Amino acid sequence: MGKSSLAPGFRFKPTDVELVQYYLKRKLLGKRLSFKVIAEVDIYKYDPWDLPDKSCWDCGDLKWYFFCPREKKYRSGNRIQRATEGGYWKTTGKDRSVLYSGAIVGWIKTLIFHTGRAPSGDRTNWVMHEYRLEDQGLADRGVPLDSYVLCMIFQKEGLGPRIGAQYGAPFKEEDWSDDEVEITSEAVQVAITPEPDLGLPCNYVSPTATNAHSVGDIGVGPSGSGIYDILPPFARFPSRFPVITLYWRCLLLLLVMI
């Protein structure tokens, strides 16, 4: 599977709520994702050290995300098949709930990979967080919530992050409920406009101004020259006075500040 590399400085660091309420929920509903950042892989067909090559993105964070179809060990039971060719994933601790607006919207199961065969396998530092969706409304509509889980795979070194640590702005599901339009890299542009600086020469025109004008052009609106934006209201001249140039504006500004 071909990998896509994120630009330097960009990271894929979703919160637990975002993983459950956006990514996993849309997968279960068959909705398209704006960005293909999570690959669909049956992770139990591979040992964990082979999984990084199956991921969609190479972001350098040493965490890999996958949509995994759930396969029961026995058709008549509820036990999940978690054995691989070289070992097995063993549950550790209790499942943790994912809360959104005060309600439980998902669960996180933590598993540790052991080499060999159960129950005498050797513990490794490979860890999995398995996310599953909790949504009674969708279940009542016949949506099979157990058809997929979302898995985050990583190697634990040292103390690691605190359990439940979350970063970033709070997730709001309504902001993403209708985002069916695929966003391309060309459509994502970041414009950085410097703050007005009185130390700049009077003939300075910001290269990032949305309406670029020459030094002598007075037909400048509020989004034109950076100098215009810091003039007091009474010092802003309309475009019907073409004889007043940016030079005179700067001079007038200095007089006002004295």
Short mmCIF file of C-alpha atoms in Angstrom, two decimals:
data_model
loop_
_atom_site.label_atom_id
_atom_site.label_comp_id
_atom_site.label_asym_id
_atom_site.label_seq_id
_atom_site.Cartn_x
_atom_site.Cartn_y
_atom_site.Cartn_z
CA MET A 1 0.00 0.00 0.00
CA GLY A 2 1.43 3.34 -1.01
CA LYS A 3 2.06 5.76 1.81
CA SER A 4 1.46 9.47 1.84
CA SER A 5 3.75 11.67 3.89
CA LEU A 6 2.41 14.65 5.76
CA ALA A 7 4.24 17.93 5.33
CA PRO A 8 6.82 18.71 8.04
CA GLY A 9 5.13 19.95 11.19
CA PHE A 10 1.80 18.26 10.52
CA ARG A 11 0.67 15.41 12.75
CA PHE A 12 -2.37 13.14 12.91
CA LYS A 13 -3.26 13.28 16.60
CA PRO A 14 -7.00 12.71 16.98
CA THR A 15 -8.63 12.58 20.40
CA ASP A 16 -10.53 9.55 21.64
CA VAL A 17 -13.83 11.30 20.91
CA GLU A 18 -12.76 12.16 17.36
CA LEU A 19 -11.68 8.59 16.67
CA VAL A 20 -15.02 7.21 17.83
CA GLN A 21 -17.54 9.90 16.89
CA TYR A 22 -16.06 10.88 13.54
CA TYR A 23 -13.79 8.24 12.02
CA LEU A 24 -15.27 5.00 13.35
CA LYS A 25 -18.87 6.21 13.17
CA ARG A 26 -18.52 7.25 9.53
CA LYS A 27 -16.89 3.92 8.70
CA LEU A 28 -19.79 1.99 10.22
CA LEU A 29 -22.30 4.18 8.36
CA GLY A 30 -20.48 3.76 5.05
CA LYS A 31 -19.77 7.48 4.72
CA ARG A 32 -16.74 8.82 2.91
CA LEU A 33 -13.91 10.38 4.88
CA SER A 34 -12.51 13.73 3.77
CA PHE A 35 -8.96 12.40 4.13
CA LYS A 36 -7.86 8.79 3.80
CA VAL A 37 -5.70 8.60 6.88
CA ILE A 38 -6.82 5.24 8.28
CA ALA A 39 -6.31 2.03 6.32
CA GLU A 40 -8.64 -0.96 6.51
CA VAL A 41 -6.52 -3.92 7.59
CA ASP A 42 -7.26 -7.20 9.35
CA ILE A 43 -4.53 -6.64 11.92
CA TYR A 44 -4.73 -10.22 13.21
CA LYS A 45 -3.30 -11.48 9.94
CA TYR A 46 -0.03 -9.69 10.73
CA ASP A 47 2.37 -9.43 13.61
CA PRO A 48 2.54 -5.88 15.03
CA TRP A 49 6.00 -5.10 13.65
CA ASP A 50 4.62 -5.68 10.13
CA LEU A 51 1.71 -3.27 10.55
CA PRO A 52 3.51 0.09 10.09
CA ASP A 53 4.02 -0.74 6.41
CA LYS A 54 0.25 -1.23 6.05
CA SER A 55 -0.67 2.25 7.29
CA CYS A 56 -1.84 5.08 5.03
CA TRP A 57 0.29 7.87 6.41
CA ASP A 58 3.91 8.24 7.37
CA CYS A 59 3.73 11.07 9.92
CA GLY A 60 6.66 10.09 12.12
CA ASP A 61 4.62 9.78 15.32
CA LEU A 62 5.15 6.02 15.72
CA LYS A 63 1.42 5.46 16.13
CA TRP A 64 -0.54 3.63 13.46
CA TYR A 65 -4.31 3.61 12.98
CA PHE A 66 -6.41 0.92 11.30
CA PHE A 67 -10.03 0.00 10.70
CA CYS A 68 -10.21 -3.68 11.55
CA PRO A 69 -13.13 -6.02 10.76
CA ARG A 70 -14.11 -8.08 13.79
CA GLU A 71 -13.91 -11.84 13.46
CA LYS A 72 -15.37 -14.05 16.17
CA LYS A 73 -13.30 -17.00 17.30
CA TYR A 74 -16.38 -19.21 17.36
CA ARG A 75 -19.53 -18.54 15.37
CA SER A 76 -21.75 -19.38 18.34
CA GLY A 77 -19.84 -17.24 20.84
CA ASN A 78 -18.71 -13.69 21.48
CA ARG A 79 -14.96 -14.26 21.81
CA ILE A 80 -12.89 -12.38 19.23
CA GLN A 81 -10.09 -13.98 17.24
CA ARG A 82 -6.91 -12.19 18.38
CA ALA A 83 -4.15 -14.66 17.43
CA THR A 84 -1.53 -13.89 14.77
CA GLU A 85 1.09 -16.05 13.12
CA GLY A 86 3.74 -15.13 15.67
CA GLY A 87 1.70 -14.58 18.82
CA TYR A 88 -1.50 -13.15 20.23
CA TRP A 89 -3.02 -9.98 21.68
CA LYS A 90 -4.01 -10.22 25.34
CA THR A 91 -6.42 -7.86 27.08
CA THR A 92 -5.08 -5.93 30.05
CA GLY A 93 -7.06 -3.86 32.55
CA LYS A 94 -10.67 -2.75 32.28
CA ASP A 95 -12.27 -1.12 29.27
CA ARG A 96 -12.34 2.68 29.47
CA SER A 97 -15.35 4.70 28.41
CA VAL A 98 -15.26 7.56 25.90
CA LEU A 99 -17.49 10.44 27.00
CA TYR A 100 -19.03 13.05 24.71
CA SER A 101 -21.45 15.67 26.05
CA GLY A 102 -21.79 13.65 29.24
CA ALA A 103 -22.78 10.41 27.48
CA ILE A 104 -20.81 7.25 26.76
CA VAL A 105 -20.17 7.11 23.00
CA GLY A 106 -17.49 4.44 22.90
CA TRP A 107 -15.15 2.10 24.70
CA ILE A 108 -11.38 1.58 24.63
CA LYS A 109 -9.85 -1.82 25.21
CA THR A 110 -6.09 -2.05 25.85
CA LEU A 111 -4.22 -5.11 24.64
CA ILE A 112 -0.57 -6.21 24.85
CA PHE A 113 1.06 -8.40 22.22
CA HIS A 114 2.68 -11.65 23.37
CA THR A 115 4.89 -13.85 21.22
CA GLY A 116 4.32 -17.59 21.24
CA ARG A 117 1.10 -19.31 22.15
CA ALA A 118 -1.33 -18.62 24.99
CA PRO A 119 -1.17 -18.81 27.88
CA SER A 120 2.62 -19.03 28.12
CA GLY A 121 3.63 -16.36 25.61
CA ASP A 122 6.26 -13.68 26.20
CA ARG A 123 5.05 -10.13 26.75
CA THR A 124 6.33 -7.46 24.33
CA ASN A 125 6.18 -3.66 24.31
CA TRP A 126 3.63 -3.57 21.48
CA VAL A 127 0.34 -2.02 22.64
CA MET A 128 -3.07 -1.73 21.00
CA HIS A 129 -5.93 0.58 21.87
CA GLU A 130 -9.09 -0.88 20.37
CA TYR A 131 -11.95 1.61 19.95
CA ARG A 132 -15.54 0.53 19.50
CA LEU A 133 -18.65 2.67 19.07
CA GLU A 134 -21.53 2.84 21.54
CA ASP A 135 -24.68 4.23 19.92
CA GLN A 136 -28.04 2.74 20.82
CA GLY A 137 -29.82 4.88 18.25
CA LEU A 138 -27.78 3.40 15.40
CA ALA A 139 -28.16 -0.09 16.84
CA ASP A 140 -31.95 0.32 16.87
CA ARG A 141 -31.76 1.28 13.19
CA GLY A 142 -29.99 -1.97 12.41
CA VAL A 143 -26.45 -0.61 12.02
CA PRO A 144 -24.01 -3.43 12.98
CA LEU A 145 -21.80 -1.60 15.47
CA ASP A 146 -19.57 -4.65 15.96
CA SER A 147 -18.60 -5.01 12.29
CA TYR A 148 -15.53 -2.76 12.66
CA VAL A 149 -13.30 -1.45 15.40
CA LEU A 150 -10.63 1.24 15.14
CA CYS A 151 -7.20 0.20 16.38
CA MET A 152 -4.23 2.34 17.35
CA ILE A 153 -0.93 0.42 17.46
CA PHE A 154 2.26 1.68 19.08
CA GLN A 155 5.35 0.59 20.98
CA LYS A 156 5.44 1.61 24.61
CA GLU A 157 8.77 3.00 25.79
CA GLY A 158 9.36 4.41 29.26
CA LEU A 159 6.43 5.83 31.18
CA GLY A 160 4.62 7.04 28.08
CA PRO A 161 1.69 9.48 28.07
CA ARG A 162 -0.85 9.50 30.86
CA ILE A 163 -3.90 7.35 30.18
CA GLY A 164 -6.72 9.48 28.88
CA ALA A 165 -4.48 12.44 28.01
CA GLN A 166 -6.10 14.47 25.24
CA TYR A 167 -4.88 17.42 23.21
CA GLY A 168 -6.46 19.87 20.81
CA ALA A 169 -9.76 21.71 20.60
CA PRO A 170 -12.92 19.89 21.78
CA PHE A 171 -14.64 17.85 19.10
CA LYS A 172 -18.09 18.99 17.93
CA GLU A 173 -19.93 16.38 15.89
CA GLU A 174 -22.28 18.91 14.31
CA ASP A 175 -19.30 20.63 12.66
CA TRP A 176 -18.64 17.50 10.59
CA SER A 177 -22.10 16.02 10.05
CA ASP A 178 -22.37 17.07 6.39
CA ASP A 179 -18.76 17.16 5.19
CA GLU A 180 -19.16 14.98 2.11
CA VAL A 181 -16.82 17.10 -0.04
CA GLU A 182 -13.36 15.67 -0.51
CA ILE A 183 -10.69 18.19 0.37
CA THR A 184 -7.56 18.22 -1.77
CA SER A 185 -4.15 19.49 -0.78
CA GLU A 186 -4.52 22.38 -3.22
CA ALA A 187 -7.64 23.54 -1.40
CA VAL A 188 -5.88 23.81 1.93
CA GLN A 189 -3.99 27.09 2.05
CA VAL A 190 -2.69 28.94 5.07
CA ALA A 191 -2.38 32.72 4.82
CA ILE A 192 -0.21 34.42 7.39
CA THR A 193 -0.59 38.19 7.59
CA PRO A 194 1.97 40.06 9.73
CA GLU A 195 0.79 42.49 12.37
CA PRO A 196 1.12 46.19 11.46
CA ASP A 197 4.56 47.47 12.42
CA LEU A 198 5.17 51.21 12.83
CA GLY A 199 8.86 50.57 12.28
CA LEU A 200 8.27 49.72 8.63
CA PRO A 201 9.06 52.31 5.95
CA CYS A 202 6.08 54.37 4.78
CA ASN A 203 6.18 52.87 1.30
CA TYR A 204 5.93 49.31 2.65
CA VAL A 205 3.12 47.24 1.17
CA SER A 206 2.42 43.83 2.70
CA PRO A 207 3.13 41.05 0.16
CA THR A 208 0.25 39.04 1.68
CA ALA A 209 -2.35 41.77 1.33
CA THR A 210 -5.47 40.47 -0.35
CA ASN A 211 -5.80 43.61 -2.49
CA ALA A 212 -2.33 44.59 -3.64
CA HIS A 213 -1.83 48.25 -4.64
CA SER A 214 1.08 50.36 -5.73
CA VAL A 215 2.52 53.01 -3.44
CA GLY A 216 0.75 55.86 -5.17
CA ASP A 217 -2.63 54.18 -5.38
CA ILE A 218 -5.09 55.58 -2.90
CA GLY A 219 -7.94 53.23 -3.82
CA VAL A 220 -7.15 51.02 -0.87
CA GLY A 221 -9.82 49.43 1.31
CA PRO A 222 -9.44 48.08 4.84
CA SER A 223 -7.78 44.92 3.48
CA GLY A 224 -5.16 46.80 1.49
CA SER A 225 -2.07 48.42 2.96
CA GLY A 226 -1.19 47.50 6.52
CA ILE A 227 -0.68 51.21 7.28
CA TYR A 228 -4.31 51.95 6.39
CA ASP A 229 -5.56 49.54 9.03
CA ILE A 230 -3.83 51.36 11.88
CA LEU A 231 -4.99 54.87 10.89
CA PRO A 232 -7.68 56.36 13.14
CA PRO A 233 -11.10 56.69 11.45
CA PHE A 234 -10.77 60.41 10.84
CA ALA A 235 -7.46 59.88 9.01
CA ARG A 236 -8.88 57.41 6.49
CA PHE A 237 -9.59 59.10 3.16
CA PRO A 238 -12.00 57.65 0.59
CA SER A 239 -10.87 56.87 -2.94
CA ARG A 240 -12.34 60.10 -4.33
CA PHE A 241 -9.17 61.96 -3.20
CA PRO A 242 -6.56 60.45 -5.54
CA VAL A 243 -4.01 63.19 -4.85
CA ILE A 244 -3.40 61.95 -1.33
CA THR A 245 -0.81 59.20 -1.41
CA LEU A 246 0.38 56.69 1.10
CA TYR A 247 3.23 59.05 1.91
CA TRP A 248 0.83 61.68 3.19
CA ARG A 249 -1.04 59.10 5.18
CA CYS A 250 2.14 58.10 6.96
CA LEU A 251 2.99 61.72 7.63
CA LEU A 252 -0.47 62.38 8.99
CA LEU A 253 -0.22 59.33 11.21
CA LEU A 254 3.05 60.58 12.69
CA LEU A 255 1.48 63.96 13.41
CA VAL A 256 -1.42 62.29 15.16
CA MET A 257 0.94 60.28 17.35
CA ILE A 258 3.03 63.28 18.44
#
